[in-house]
PDB file of C-alpha atoms in Angstrom:
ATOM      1  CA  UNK T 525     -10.771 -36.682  -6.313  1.00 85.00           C
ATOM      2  CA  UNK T 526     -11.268 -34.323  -9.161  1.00 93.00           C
ATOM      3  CA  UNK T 527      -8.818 -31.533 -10.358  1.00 94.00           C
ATOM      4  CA  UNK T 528      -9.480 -28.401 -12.064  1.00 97.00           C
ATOM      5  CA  UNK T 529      -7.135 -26.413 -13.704  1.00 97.00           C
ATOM      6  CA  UNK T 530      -8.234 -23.358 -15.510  1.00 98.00           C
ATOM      7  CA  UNK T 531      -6.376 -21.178 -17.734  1.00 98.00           C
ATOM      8  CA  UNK T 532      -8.664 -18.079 -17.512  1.00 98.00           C
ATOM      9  CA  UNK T 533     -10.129 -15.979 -14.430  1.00 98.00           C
ATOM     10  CA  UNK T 534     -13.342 -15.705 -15.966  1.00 98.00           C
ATOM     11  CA  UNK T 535     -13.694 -19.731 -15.758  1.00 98.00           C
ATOM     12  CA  UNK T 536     -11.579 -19.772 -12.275  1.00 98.00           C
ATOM     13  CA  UNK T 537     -14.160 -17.426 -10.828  1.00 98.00           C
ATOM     14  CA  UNK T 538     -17.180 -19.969 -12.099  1.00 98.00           C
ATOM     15  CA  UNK T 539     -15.263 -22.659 -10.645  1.00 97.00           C
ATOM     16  CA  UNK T 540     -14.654 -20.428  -7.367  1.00 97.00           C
ATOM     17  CA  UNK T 541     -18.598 -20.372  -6.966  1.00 97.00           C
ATOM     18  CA  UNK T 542     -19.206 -23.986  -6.688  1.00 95.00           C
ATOM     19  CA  UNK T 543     -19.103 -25.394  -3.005  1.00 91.00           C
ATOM     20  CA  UNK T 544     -16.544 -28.283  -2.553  1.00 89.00           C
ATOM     21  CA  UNK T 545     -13.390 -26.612  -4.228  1.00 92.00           C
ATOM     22  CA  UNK T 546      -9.883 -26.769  -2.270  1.00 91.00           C
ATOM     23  CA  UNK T 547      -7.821 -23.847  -4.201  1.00 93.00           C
ATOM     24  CA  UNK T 548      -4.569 -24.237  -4.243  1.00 93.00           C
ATOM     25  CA  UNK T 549      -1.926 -22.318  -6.177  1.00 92.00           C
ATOM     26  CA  UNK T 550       1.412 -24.275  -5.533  1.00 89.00           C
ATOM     27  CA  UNK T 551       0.199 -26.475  -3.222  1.00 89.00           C
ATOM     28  CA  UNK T 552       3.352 -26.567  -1.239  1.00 90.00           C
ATOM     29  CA  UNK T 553       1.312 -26.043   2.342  1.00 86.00           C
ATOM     30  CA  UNK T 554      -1.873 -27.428   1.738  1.00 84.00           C
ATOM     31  CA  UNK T 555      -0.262 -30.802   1.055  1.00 77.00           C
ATOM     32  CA  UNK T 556       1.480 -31.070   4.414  1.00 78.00           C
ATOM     33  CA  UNK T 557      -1.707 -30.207   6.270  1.00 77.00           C
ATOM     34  CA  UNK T 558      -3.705 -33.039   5.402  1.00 76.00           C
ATOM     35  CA  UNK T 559      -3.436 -36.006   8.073  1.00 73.00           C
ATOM     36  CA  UNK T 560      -2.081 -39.047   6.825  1.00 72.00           C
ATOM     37  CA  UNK T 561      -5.047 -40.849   4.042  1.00 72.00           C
ATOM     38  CA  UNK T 562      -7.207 -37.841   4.055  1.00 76.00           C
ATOM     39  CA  UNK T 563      -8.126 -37.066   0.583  1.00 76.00           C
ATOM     40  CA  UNK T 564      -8.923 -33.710  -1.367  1.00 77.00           C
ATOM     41  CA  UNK T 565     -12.967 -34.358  -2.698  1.00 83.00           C
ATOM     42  CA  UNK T 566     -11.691 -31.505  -5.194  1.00 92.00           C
ATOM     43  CA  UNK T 567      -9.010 -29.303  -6.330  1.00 94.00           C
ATOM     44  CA  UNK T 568      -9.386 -25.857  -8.031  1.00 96.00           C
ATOM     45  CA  UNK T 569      -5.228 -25.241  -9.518  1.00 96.00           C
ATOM     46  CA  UNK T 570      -5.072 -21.674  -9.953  1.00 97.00           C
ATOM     47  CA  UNK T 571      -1.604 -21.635 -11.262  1.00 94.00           C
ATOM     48  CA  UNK T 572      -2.143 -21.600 -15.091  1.00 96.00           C
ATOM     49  CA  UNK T 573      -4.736 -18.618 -14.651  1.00 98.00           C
ATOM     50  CA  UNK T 574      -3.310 -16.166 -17.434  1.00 97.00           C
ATOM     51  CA  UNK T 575      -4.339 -13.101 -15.287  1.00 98.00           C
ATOM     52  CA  UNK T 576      -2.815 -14.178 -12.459  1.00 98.00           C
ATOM     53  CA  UNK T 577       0.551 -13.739 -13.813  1.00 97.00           C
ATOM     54  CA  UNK T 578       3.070 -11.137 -14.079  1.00 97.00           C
ATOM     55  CA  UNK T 579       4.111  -7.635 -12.629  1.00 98.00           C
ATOM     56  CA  UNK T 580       2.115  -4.494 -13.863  1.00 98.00           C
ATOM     57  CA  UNK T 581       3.861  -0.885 -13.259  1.00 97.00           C
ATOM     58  CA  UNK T 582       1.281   2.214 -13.062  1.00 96.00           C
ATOM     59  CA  UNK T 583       1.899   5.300 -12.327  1.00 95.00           C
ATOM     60  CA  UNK T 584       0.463   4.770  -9.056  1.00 96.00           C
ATOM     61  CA  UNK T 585       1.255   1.121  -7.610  1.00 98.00           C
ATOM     62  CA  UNK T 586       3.249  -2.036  -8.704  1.00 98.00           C
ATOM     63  CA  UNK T 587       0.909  -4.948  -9.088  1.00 98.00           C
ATOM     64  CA  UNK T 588       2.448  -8.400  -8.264  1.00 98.00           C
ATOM     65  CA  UNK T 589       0.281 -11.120  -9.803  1.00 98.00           C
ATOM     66  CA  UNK T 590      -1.070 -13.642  -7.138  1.00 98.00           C
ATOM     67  CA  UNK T 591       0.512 -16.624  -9.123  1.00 97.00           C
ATOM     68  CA  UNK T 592       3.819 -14.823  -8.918  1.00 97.00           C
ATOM     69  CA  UNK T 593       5.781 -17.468  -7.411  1.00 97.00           C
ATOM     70  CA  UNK T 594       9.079 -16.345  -5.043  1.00 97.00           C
ATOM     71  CA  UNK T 595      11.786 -17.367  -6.885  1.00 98.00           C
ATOM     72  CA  UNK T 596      10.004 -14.791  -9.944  1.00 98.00           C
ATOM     73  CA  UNK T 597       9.910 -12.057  -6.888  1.00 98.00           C
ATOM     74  CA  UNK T 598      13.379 -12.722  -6.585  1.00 98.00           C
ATOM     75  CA  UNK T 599      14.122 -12.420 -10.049  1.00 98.00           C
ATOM     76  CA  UNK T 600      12.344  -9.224 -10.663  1.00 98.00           C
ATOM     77  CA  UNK T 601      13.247  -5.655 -11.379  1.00 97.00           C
ATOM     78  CA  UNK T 602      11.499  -4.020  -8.534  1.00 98.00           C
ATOM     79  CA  UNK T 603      12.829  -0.578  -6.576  1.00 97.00           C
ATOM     80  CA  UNK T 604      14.835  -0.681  -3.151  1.00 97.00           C
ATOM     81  CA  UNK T 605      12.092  -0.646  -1.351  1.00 98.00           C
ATOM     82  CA  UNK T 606      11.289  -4.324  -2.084  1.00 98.00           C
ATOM     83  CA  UNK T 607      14.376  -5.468  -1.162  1.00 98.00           C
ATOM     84  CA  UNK T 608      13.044  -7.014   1.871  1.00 98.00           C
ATOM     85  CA  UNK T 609      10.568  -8.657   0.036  1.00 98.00           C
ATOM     86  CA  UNK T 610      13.244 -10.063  -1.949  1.00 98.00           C
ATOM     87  CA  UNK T 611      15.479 -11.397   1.636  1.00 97.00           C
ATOM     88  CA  UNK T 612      11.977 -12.532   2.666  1.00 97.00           C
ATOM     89  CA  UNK T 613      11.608 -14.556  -0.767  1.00 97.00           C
ATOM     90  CA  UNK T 614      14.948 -16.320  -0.596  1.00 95.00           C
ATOM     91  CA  UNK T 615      14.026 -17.445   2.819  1.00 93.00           C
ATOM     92  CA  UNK T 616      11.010 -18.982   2.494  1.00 93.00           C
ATOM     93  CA  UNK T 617      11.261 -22.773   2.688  1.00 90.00           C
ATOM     94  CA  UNK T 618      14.007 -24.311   0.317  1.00 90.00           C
ATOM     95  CA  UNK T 619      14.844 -23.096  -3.646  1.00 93.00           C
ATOM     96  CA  UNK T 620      13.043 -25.775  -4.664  1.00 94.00           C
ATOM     97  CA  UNK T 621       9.351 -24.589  -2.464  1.00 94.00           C
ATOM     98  CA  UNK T 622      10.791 -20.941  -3.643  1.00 95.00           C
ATOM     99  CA  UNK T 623       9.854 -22.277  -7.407  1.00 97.00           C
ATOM    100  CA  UNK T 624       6.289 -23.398  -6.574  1.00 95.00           C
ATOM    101  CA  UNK T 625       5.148 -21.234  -3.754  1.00 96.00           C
ATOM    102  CA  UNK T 626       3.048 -18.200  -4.661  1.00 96.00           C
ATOM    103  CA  UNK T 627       2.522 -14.844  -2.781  1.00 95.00           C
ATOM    104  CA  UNK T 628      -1.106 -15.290  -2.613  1.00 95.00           C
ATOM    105  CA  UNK T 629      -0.371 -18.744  -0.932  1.00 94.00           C
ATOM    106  CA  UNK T 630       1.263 -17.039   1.792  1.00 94.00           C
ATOM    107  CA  UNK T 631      -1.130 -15.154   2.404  1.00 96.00           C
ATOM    108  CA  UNK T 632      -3.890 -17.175   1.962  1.00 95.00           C
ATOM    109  CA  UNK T 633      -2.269 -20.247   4.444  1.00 93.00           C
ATOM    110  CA  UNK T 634      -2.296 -17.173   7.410  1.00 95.00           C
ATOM    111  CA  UNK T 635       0.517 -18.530   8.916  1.00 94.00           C
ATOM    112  CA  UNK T 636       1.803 -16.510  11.811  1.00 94.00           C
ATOM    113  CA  UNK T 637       4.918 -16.876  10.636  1.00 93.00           C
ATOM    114  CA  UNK T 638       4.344 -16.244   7.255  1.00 95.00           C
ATOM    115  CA  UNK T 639       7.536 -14.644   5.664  1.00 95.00           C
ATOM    116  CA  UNK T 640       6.234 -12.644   3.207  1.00 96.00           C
ATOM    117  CA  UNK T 641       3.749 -10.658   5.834  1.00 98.00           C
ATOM    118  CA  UNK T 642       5.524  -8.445   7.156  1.00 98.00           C
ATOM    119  CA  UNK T 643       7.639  -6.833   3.957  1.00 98.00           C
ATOM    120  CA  UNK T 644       4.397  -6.771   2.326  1.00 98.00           C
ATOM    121  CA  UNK T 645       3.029  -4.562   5.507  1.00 98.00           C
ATOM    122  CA  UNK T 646       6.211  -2.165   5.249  1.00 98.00           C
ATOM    123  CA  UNK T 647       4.883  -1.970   1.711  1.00 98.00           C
ATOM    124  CA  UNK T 648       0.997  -0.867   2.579  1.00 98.00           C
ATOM    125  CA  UNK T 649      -0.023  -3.773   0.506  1.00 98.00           C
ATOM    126  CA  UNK T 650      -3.633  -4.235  -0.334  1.00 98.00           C
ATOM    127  CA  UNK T 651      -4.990  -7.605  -1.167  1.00 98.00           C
ATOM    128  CA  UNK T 652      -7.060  -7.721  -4.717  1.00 98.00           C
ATOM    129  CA  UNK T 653      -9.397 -10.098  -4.578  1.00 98.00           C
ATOM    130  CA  UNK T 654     -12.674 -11.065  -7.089  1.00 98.00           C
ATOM    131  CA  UNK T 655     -15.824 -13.504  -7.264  1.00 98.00           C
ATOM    132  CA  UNK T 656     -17.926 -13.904 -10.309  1.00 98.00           C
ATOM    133  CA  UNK T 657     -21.008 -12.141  -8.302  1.00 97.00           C
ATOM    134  CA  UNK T 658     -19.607  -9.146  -7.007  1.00 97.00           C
ATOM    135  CA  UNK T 659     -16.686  -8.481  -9.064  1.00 98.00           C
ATOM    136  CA  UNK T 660     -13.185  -7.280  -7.806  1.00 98.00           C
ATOM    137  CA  UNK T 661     -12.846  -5.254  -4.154  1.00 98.00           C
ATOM    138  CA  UNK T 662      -9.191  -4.003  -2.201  1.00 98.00           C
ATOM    139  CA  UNK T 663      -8.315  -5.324   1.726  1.00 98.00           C
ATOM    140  CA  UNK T 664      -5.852  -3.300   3.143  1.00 98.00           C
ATOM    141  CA  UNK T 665      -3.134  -6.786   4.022  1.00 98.00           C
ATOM    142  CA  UNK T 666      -3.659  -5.896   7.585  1.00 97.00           C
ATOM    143  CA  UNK T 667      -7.165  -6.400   7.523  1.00 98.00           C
ATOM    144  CA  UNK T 668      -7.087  -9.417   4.999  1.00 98.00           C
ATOM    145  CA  UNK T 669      -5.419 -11.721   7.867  1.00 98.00           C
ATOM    146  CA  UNK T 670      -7.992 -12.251  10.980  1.00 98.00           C
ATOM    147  CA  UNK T 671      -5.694 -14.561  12.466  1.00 97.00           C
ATOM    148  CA  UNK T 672      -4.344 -18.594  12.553  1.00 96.00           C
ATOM    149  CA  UNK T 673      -5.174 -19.834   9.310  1.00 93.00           C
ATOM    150  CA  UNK T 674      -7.967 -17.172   8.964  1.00 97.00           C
ATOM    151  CA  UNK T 675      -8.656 -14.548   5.994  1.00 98.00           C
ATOM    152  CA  UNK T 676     -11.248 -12.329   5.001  1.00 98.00           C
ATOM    153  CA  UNK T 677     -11.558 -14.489   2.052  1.00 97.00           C
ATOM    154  CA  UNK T 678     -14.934 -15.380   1.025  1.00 97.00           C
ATOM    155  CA  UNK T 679     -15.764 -18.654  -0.111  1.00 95.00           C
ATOM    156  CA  UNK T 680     -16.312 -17.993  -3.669  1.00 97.00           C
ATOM    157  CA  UNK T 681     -13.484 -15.723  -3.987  1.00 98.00           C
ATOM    158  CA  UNK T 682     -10.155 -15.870  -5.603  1.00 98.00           C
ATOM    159  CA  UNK T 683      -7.365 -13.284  -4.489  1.00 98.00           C
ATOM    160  CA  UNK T 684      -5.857 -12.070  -8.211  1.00 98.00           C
ATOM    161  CA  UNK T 685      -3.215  -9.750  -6.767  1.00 98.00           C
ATOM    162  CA  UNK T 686      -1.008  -7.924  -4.041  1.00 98.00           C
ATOM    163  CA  UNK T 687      -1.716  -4.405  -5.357  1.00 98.00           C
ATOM    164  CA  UNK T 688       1.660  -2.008  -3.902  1.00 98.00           C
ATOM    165  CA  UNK T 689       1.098   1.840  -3.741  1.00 98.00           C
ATOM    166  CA  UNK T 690       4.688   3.422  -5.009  1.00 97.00           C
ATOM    167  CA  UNK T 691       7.017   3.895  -2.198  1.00 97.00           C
ATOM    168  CA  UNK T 692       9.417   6.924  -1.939  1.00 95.00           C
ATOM    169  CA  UNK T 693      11.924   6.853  -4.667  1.00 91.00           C
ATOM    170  CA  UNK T 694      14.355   6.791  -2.420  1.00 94.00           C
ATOM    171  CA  UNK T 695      12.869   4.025   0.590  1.00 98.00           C
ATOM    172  CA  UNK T 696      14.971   1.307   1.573  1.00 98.00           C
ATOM    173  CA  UNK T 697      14.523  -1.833   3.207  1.00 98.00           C
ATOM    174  CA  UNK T 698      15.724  -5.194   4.640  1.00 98.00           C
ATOM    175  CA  UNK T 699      13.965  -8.016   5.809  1.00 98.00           C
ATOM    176  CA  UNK T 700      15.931 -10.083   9.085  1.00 97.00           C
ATOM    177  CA  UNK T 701      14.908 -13.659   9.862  1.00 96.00           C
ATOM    178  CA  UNK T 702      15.981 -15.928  13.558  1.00 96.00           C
ATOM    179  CA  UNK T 703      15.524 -19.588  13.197  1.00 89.00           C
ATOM    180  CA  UNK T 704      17.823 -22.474  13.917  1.00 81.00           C
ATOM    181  CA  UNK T 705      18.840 -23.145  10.597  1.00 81.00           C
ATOM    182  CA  UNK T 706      18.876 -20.835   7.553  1.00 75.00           C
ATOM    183  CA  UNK T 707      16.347 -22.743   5.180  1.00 75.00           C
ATOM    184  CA  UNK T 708      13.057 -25.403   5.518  1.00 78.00           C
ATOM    185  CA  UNK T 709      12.725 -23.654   9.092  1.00 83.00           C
ATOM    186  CA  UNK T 710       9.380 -21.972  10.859  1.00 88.00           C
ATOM    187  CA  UNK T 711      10.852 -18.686  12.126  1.00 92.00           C
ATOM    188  CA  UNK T 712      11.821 -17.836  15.936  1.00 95.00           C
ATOM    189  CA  UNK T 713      11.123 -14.102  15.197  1.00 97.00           C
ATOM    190  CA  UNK T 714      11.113 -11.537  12.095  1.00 97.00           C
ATOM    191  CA  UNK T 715      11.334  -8.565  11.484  1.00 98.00           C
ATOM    192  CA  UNK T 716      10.987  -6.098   8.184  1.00 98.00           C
ATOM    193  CA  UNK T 717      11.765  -2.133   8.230  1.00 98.00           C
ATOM    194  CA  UNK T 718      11.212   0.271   5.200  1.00 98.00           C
ATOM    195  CA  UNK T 719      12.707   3.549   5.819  1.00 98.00           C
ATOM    196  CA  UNK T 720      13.506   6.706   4.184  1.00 98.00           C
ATOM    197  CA  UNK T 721      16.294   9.163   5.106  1.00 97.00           C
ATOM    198  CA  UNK T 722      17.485  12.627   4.530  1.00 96.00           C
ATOM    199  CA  UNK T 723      20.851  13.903   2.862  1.00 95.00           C
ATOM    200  CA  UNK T 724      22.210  13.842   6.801  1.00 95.00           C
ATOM    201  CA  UNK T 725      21.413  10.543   7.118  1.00 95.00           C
ATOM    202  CA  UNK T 726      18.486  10.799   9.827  1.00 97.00           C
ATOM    203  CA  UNK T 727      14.948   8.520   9.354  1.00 98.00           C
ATOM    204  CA  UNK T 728      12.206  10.347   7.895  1.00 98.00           C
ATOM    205  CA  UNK T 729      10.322   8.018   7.395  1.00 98.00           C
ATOM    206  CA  UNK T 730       9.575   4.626   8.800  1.00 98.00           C
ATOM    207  CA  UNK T 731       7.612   1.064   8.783  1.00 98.00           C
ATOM    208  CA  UNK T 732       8.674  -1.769  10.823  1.00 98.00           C
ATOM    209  CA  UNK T 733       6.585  -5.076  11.002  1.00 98.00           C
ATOM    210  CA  UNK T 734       6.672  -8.109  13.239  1.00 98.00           C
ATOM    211  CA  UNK T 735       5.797 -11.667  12.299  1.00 97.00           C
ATOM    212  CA  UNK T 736       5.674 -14.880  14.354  1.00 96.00           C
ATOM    213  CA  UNK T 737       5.440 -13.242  17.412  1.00 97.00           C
ATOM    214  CA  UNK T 738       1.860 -12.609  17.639  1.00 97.00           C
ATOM    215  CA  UNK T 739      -1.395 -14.368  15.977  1.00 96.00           C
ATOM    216  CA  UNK T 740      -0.893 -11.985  12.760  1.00 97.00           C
ATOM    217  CA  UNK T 741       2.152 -10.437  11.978  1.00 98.00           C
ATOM    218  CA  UNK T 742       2.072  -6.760  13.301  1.00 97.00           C
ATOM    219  CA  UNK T 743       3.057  -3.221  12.659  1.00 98.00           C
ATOM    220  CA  UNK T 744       5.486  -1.269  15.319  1.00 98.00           C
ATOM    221  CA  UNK T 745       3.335   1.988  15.450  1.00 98.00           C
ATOM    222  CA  UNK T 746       5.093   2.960  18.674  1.00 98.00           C
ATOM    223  CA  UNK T 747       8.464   2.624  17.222  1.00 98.00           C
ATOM    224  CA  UNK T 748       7.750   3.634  13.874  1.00 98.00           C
ATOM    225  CA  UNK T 749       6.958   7.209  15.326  1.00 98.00           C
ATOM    226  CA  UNK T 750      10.141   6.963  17.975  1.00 98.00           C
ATOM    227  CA  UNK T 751      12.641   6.952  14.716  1.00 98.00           C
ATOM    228  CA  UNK T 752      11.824   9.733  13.371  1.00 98.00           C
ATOM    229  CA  UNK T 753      14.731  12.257  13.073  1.00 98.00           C
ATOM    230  CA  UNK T 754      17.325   9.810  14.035  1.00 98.00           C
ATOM    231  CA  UNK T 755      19.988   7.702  12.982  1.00 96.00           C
ATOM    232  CA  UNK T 756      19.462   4.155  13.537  1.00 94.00           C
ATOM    233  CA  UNK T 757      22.410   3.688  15.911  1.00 95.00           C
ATOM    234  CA  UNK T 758      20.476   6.312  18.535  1.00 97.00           C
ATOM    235  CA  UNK T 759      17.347   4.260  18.828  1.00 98.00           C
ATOM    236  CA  UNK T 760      17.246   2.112  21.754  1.00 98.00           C
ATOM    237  CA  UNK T 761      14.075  -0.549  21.294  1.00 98.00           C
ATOM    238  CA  UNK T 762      11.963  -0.808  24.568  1.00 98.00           C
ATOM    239  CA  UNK T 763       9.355  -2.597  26.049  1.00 97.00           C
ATOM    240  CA  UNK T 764       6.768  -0.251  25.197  1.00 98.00           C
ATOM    241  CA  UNK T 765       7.665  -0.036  21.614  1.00 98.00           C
ATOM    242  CA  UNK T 766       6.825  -3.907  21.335  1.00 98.00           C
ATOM    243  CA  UNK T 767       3.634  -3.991  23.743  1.00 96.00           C
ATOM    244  CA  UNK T 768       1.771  -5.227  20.691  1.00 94.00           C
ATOM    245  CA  UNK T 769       3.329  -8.215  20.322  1.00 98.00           C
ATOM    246  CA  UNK T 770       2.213 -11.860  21.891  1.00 97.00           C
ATOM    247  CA  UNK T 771       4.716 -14.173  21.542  1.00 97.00           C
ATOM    248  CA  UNK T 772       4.326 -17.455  22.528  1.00 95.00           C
ATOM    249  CA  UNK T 773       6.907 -20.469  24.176  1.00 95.00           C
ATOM    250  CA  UNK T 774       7.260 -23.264  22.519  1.00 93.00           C
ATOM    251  CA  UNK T 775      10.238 -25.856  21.155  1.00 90.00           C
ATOM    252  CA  UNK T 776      11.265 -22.966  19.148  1.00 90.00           C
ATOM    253  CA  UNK T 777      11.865 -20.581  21.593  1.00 93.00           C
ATOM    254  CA  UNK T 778      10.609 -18.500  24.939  1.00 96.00           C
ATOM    255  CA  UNK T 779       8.243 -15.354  24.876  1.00 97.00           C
ATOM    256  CA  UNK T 780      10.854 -13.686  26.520  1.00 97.00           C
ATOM    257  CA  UNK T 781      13.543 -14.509  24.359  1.00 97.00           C
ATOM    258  CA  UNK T 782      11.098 -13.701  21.409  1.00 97.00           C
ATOM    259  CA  UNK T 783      11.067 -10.387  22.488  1.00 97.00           C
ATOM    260  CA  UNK T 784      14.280 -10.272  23.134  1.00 97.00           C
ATOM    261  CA  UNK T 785      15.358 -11.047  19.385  1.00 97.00           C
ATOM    262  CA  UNK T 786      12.653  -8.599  18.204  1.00 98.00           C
ATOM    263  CA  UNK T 787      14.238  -5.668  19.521  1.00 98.00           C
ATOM    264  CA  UNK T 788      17.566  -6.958  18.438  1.00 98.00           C
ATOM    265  CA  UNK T 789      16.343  -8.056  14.538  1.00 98.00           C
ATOM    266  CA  UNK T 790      14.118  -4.254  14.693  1.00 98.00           C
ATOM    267  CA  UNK T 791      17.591  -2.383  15.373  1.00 98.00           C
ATOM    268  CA  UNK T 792      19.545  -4.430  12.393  1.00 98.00           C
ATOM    269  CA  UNK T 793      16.795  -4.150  10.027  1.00 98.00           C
ATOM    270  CA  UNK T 794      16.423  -0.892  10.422  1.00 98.00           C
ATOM    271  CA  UNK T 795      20.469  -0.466   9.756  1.00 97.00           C
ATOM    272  CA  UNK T 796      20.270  -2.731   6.919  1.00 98.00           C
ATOM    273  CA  UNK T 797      17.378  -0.774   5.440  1.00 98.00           C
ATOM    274  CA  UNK T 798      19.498   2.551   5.273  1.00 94.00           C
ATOM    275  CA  UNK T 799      21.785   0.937   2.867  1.00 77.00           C
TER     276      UNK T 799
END
């Protein structure tokens, strides 16, 4: 096995063009995936990449470095609206994966039940991502992740950043998690709502995503529209609201009760969010 380790994107991005590289950057999933004595025939570590690090603040978007690992997403001094992103952070795995786990990981493993997809749709996050031949191009996060452990990732590309248009001054959010236990657990259901309100306390605005109860983690269009101009306390969740959605059964839990816990986690995180 041979490991790579660069320190700049320029030589990450050569690196990124040769066939045979596994990328990893925190390695906390890509470990547990291989089957017992199958070996790596190469590693490409983007962790030390100097570009990849860091929070930049325009004028017009936050950009959240793609090494940014959770615990520094929970540590950082972002608006109200990422406050979901920050619940989502402190569930994902244990403190310790929280330390090594990056955002672009999380993305990149297209987990269904990824928790850091659907805050980051509630944000409109777009997916920067670069090769040495073509330079640097913007996925919209929704059509970055095709489904199971599939991205729009090509082979000799590296992603470099989660770029996040500013949200309203005054959006909130809140990020709500079932699972059996509170930490080192796959998720039943989740659910993440951004939402803005006016002086009388009635939605304006709002974005309400879904993950591990379909292939990709989804948007509620249905029941987006449906809160506007109310309080969360008159919306009533309904079947057709969540016709997007295709849970599955397994040990974790039934399709049924999956969508029963949707419509339950929707209606808290959207009272959490007006906070």
């Amino acid at each position: 096995m041979s490991y790579h380790r660069p320190t700049d994107l320029a030589s990450a991005l050569s690196l990124a063009s040769e066939a045979g590289h596994v990328r990893i950057a925190g390695g906390t999933d890509v470990f547990p995936a291989k089957r017992q004595g199958q070996g790596f025939g190469s590693l490409l570590d983007l962790t030390a990449v100097r570009e990849l690090a860091g929070i930049e603040h325009t004028e017009k978007a936050i950009r959240l470095g793609a090494s940014l690992s959770w615990s520094d997403v929970i540590k950082a001094d972002l608006p109200p609206a990422f406050d979901g992103l920050k619940q989502a952070a402190g569930q994902v795995g244990s403190v310790q994966i929280q330390n090594r786990a990056t955002l672009a990981g999380n993305l990149c493993n297209a987990s269904p039940a990824a928790d850091g997809v659907p805050p980051l749709l509630t944000l409109n996050t777009e997916v920067e991502v670069a090769s040495a031949a073509r330079g640097t191009r913007l996925v919209p996060l929704d059509a970055f992740i095709l489904g199971v452990r599939k991205t729009a990732l090509e082979p000799d590309e590296i992603v470099t950043a989660l770029v996040v248009p500013r949200p309203p001054q005054d959006a909130g959010s809140c990020f709500q998690k079932l699972g059996s236990r509170r930490y080192l657990v796959i998720s039943i259901a989740m659910v993440s709502a951004l939402v803005v309100k006016d002086a009388s306390g009635c939605i304006t605005d709002a974005r309400i995503a879904v993950g591990a109860c379909s292939a990709v983690a989804q948007r509620l269009r249905r029941l987006e529209v449906s809160c506007i101009g109310k309080r969360p306390e008159d919306i009533t969740v309904t079947a057709d609201h969540l016709t997007d959605l295709t849970p599955i059964d397994d040990v974790r839990g039934s399709a049924a009760y999956r969508r029963d816990a949707v419509a339950a986690l929707c209606l808290r995180a959207l009272e959490g969010a007006m906070v």
